[in-house]
Structure formats: C-alpha cells, structure tokens
mmCIF file of C-alpha atoms in Angstrom:
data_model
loop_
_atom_site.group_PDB
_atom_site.id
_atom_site.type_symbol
_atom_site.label_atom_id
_atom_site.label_comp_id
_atom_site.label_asym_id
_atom_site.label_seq_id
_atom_site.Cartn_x
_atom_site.Cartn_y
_atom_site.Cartn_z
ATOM 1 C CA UNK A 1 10.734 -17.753 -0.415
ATOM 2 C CA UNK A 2 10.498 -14.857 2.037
ATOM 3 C CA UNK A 3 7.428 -15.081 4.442
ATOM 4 C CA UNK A 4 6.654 -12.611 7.458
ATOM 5 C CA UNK A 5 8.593 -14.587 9.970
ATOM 6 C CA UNK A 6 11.729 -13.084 8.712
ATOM 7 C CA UNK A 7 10.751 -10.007 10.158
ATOM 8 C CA UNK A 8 10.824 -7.857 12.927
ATOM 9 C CA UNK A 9 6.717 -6.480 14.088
ATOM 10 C CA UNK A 10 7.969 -3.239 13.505
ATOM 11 C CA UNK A 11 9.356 -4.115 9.885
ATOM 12 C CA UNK A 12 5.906 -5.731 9.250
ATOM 13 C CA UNK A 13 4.083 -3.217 10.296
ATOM 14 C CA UNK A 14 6.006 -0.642 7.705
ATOM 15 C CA UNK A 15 5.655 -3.201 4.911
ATOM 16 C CA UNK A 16 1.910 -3.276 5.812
ATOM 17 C CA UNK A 17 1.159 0.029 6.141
ATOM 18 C CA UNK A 18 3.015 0.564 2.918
ATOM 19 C CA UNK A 19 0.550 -1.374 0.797
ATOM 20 C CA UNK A 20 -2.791 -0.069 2.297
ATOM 21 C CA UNK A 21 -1.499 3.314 2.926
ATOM 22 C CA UNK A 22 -0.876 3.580 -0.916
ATOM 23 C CA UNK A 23 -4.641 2.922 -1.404
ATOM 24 C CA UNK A 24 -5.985 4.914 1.938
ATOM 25 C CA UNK A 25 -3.052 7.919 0.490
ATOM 26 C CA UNK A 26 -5.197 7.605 -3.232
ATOM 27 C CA UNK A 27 -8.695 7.349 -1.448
ATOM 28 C CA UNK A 28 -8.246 10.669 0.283
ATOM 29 C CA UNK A 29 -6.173 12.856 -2.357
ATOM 30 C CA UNK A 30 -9.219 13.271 -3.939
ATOM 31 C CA UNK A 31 -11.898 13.534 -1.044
ATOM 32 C CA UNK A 32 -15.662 12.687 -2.377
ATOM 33 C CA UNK A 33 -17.649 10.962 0.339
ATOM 34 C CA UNK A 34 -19.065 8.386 -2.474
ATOM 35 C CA UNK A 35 -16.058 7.779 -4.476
ATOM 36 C CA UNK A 36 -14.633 6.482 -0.857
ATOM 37 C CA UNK A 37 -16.889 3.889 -0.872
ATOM 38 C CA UNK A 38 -16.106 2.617 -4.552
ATOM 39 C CA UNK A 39 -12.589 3.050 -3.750
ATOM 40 C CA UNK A 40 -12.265 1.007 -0.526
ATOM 41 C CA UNK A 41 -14.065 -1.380 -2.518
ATOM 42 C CA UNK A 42 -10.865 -1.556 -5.178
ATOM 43 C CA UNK A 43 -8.974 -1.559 -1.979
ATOM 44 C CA UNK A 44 -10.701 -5.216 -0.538
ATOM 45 C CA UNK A 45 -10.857 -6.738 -4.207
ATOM 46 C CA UNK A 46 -7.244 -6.063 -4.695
ATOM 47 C CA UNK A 47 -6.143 -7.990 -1.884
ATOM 48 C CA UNK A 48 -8.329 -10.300 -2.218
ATOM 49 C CA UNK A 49 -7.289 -11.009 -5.485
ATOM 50 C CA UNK A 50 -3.594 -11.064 -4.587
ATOM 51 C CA UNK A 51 -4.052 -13.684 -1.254
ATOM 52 C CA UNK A 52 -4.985 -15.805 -3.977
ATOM 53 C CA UNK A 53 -3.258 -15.515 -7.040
ATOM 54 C CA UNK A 54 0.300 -13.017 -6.178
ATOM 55 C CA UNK A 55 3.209 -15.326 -7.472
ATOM 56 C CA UNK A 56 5.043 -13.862 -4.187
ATOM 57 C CA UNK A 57 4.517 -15.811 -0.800
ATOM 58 C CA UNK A 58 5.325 -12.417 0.574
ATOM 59 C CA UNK A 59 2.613 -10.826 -1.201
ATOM 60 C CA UNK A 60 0.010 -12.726 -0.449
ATOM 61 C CA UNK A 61 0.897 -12.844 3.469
ATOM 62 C CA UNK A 62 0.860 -9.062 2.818
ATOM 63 C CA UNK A 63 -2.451 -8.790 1.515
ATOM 64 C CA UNK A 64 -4.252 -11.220 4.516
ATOM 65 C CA UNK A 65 -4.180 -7.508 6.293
ATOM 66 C CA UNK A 66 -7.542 -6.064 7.365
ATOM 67 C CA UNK A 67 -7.018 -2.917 8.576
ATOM 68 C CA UNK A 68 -4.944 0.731 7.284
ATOM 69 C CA UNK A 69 -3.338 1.220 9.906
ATOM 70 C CA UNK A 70 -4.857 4.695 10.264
ATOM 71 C CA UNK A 71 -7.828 5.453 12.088
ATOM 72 C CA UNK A 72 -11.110 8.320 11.081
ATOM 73 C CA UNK A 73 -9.769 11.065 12.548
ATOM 74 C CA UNK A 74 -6.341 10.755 10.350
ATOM 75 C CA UNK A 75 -5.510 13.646 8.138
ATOM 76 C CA UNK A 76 -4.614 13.801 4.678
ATOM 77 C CA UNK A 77 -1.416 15.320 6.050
ATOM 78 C CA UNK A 78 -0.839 12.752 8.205
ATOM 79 C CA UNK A 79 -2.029 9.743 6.089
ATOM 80 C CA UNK A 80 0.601 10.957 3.192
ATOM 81 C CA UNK A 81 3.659 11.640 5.587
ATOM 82 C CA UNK A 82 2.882 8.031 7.208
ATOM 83 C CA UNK A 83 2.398 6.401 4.392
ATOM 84 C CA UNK A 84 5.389 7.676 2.175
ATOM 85 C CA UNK A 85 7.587 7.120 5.531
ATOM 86 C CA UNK A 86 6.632 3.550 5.260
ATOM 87 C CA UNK A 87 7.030 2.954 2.192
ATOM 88 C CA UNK A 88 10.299 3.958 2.437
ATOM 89 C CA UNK A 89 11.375 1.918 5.419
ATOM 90 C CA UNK A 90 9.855 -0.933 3.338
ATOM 91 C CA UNK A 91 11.847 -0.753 0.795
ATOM 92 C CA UNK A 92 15.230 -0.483 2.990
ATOM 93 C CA UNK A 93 14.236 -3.365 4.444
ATOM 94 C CA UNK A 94 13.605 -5.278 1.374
ATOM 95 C CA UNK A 95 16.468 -3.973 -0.084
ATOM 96 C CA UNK A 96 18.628 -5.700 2.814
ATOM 97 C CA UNK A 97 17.072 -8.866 4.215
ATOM 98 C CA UNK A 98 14.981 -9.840 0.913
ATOM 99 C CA UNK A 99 16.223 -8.154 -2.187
ATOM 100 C CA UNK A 100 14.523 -10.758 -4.110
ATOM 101 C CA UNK A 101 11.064 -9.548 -3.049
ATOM 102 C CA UNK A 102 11.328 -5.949 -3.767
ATOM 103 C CA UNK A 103 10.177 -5.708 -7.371
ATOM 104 C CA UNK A 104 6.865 -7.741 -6.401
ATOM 105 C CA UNK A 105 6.500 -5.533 -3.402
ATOM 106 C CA UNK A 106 7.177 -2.651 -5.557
ATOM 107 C CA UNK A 107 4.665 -3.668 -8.388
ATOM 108 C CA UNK A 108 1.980 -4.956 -5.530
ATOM 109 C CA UNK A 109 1.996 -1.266 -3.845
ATOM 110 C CA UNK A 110 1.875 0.715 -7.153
ATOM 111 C CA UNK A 111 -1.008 -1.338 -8.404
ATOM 112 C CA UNK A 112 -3.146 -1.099 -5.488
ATOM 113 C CA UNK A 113 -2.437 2.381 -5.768
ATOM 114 C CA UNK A 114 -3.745 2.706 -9.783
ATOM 115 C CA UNK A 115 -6.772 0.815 -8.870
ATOM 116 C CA UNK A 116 -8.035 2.731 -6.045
ATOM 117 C CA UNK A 117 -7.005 5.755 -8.250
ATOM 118 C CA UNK A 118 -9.163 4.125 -11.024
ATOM 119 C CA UNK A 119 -11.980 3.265 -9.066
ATOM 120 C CA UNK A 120 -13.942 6.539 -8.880
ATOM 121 C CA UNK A 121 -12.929 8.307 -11.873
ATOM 122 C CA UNK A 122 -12.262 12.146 -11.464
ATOM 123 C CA UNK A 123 -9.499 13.986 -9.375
ATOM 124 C CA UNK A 124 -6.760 13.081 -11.419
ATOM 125 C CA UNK A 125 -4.805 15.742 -10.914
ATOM 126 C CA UNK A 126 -4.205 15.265 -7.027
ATOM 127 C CA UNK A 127 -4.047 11.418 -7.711
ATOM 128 C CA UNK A 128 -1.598 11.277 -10.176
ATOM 129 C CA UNK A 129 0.442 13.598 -7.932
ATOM 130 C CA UNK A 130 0.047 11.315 -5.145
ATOM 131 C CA UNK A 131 0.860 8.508 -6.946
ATOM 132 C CA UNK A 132 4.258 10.076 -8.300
ATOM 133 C CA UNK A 133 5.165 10.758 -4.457
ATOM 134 C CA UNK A 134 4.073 7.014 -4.060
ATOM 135 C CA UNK A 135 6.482 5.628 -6.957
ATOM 136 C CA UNK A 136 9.358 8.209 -5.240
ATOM 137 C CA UNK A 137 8.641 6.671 -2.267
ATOM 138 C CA UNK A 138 9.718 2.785 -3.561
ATOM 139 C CA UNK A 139 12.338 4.597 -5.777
ATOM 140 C CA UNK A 140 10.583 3.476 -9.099
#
C-alpha cells in the first residue's frame, strides 16, 4: 500500500497538481463563465467520492486536496503546460517508486477529467482535444 509518506513534497505536489489540473485543464478549454461553476462542482463530487470509496490508499490521500494549485490570474496557456508537465513527472515517479499505483492513478486523473468534461455539455471539440493531450500526458 503506497501512501504520501513515500514521497518527496515536490513529488506530491506533481501527483497533486496532476489530478486537479486535469479537471482545472477541462474547466477552462472550453471557457463559459456558468459551465465553470457546474464543472468545479464535478470537480468537488469527484473527490469526494473517491476519499471515500477509491480501492487505492493512494487515491484517496490524493483526493483529500483542496486547492488547484493554480491561482485566478492563471492562463489557459499556463494551466495546460503546468498541468501536462505534472502529469508527466507523476507518472515517472509512479513508474519508479510505486509501479503498482500507476494504473489507479492513471484511471483516477482521466476520470476526473471526463466528468468535468461532462459536466457542462458543449465545447467538445477543445475538450476532447484536451483530454487526448491529458491521456498523452500519463502515456495511455
């Protein structure tokens, strides 16, 4: 059972930002000042729902976050190259100290990613592009 301890802040942090990037990344590819609010709402319920029911320790220690990790004045530009960057240190860190984890981390991000995609309806065009760069990004 991997649990946070087993990594470094820094490695946390990627593995973090990884997961609500992904949603934050959907959220803006298809700006509509409404649809943000239904889709930060997919955001919270997701990880809600996985602290309490992920079958991964890992997960659900991933989905106590509260916060982005970006802040208002973030770009699109700068949410995407962020986000994809962690992702991808997030998965070479999985892929070295818990190999074990990196399907559920995998399948965690990508559906947090559908269901803030899902939540608003419209745009899919932009969001299924971002979510292609997403699934590159974890190497699915």
């Amino acid at each position: 059972m991997t649990t946070k301890t087993e990594f470094t802040q820094e490695e946390w942090e990627a593995l973090q930002k990884g997961v609500t990037g992904a949603g934050f990344f959907m959220a803006v590819s298809d700006r509509s000042f409404f649809d943000s609010f239904k889709e930060a709402g997919a955001l919270a319920r997701h990880l809600s729902e996985a602290r309490k029911s992920a079958s991964s320790e890992l997960v659900r220690e991933l989905a106590e976050t509260r916060g982005t990790g970006f802040g208002l004045t973030s770009s699109p530009d700068e949410i995407e190259s962020e986000t994809l960057g962690a992702l991808r240190k997030a998965m070479q860190v999985l892929e070295t100290k818990a190999p074990e984890e990196v399907d559920a981390y995998r399948s965690f991000v990508l559906e947090v990613a559908e269901s803030v995609g899902n939540a608003a309806g419209g745009g899919e065009a932009p969001e299924s592009e971002s979510l292609e760069k997403i699934r590159s990004a974890l190497g699915a």
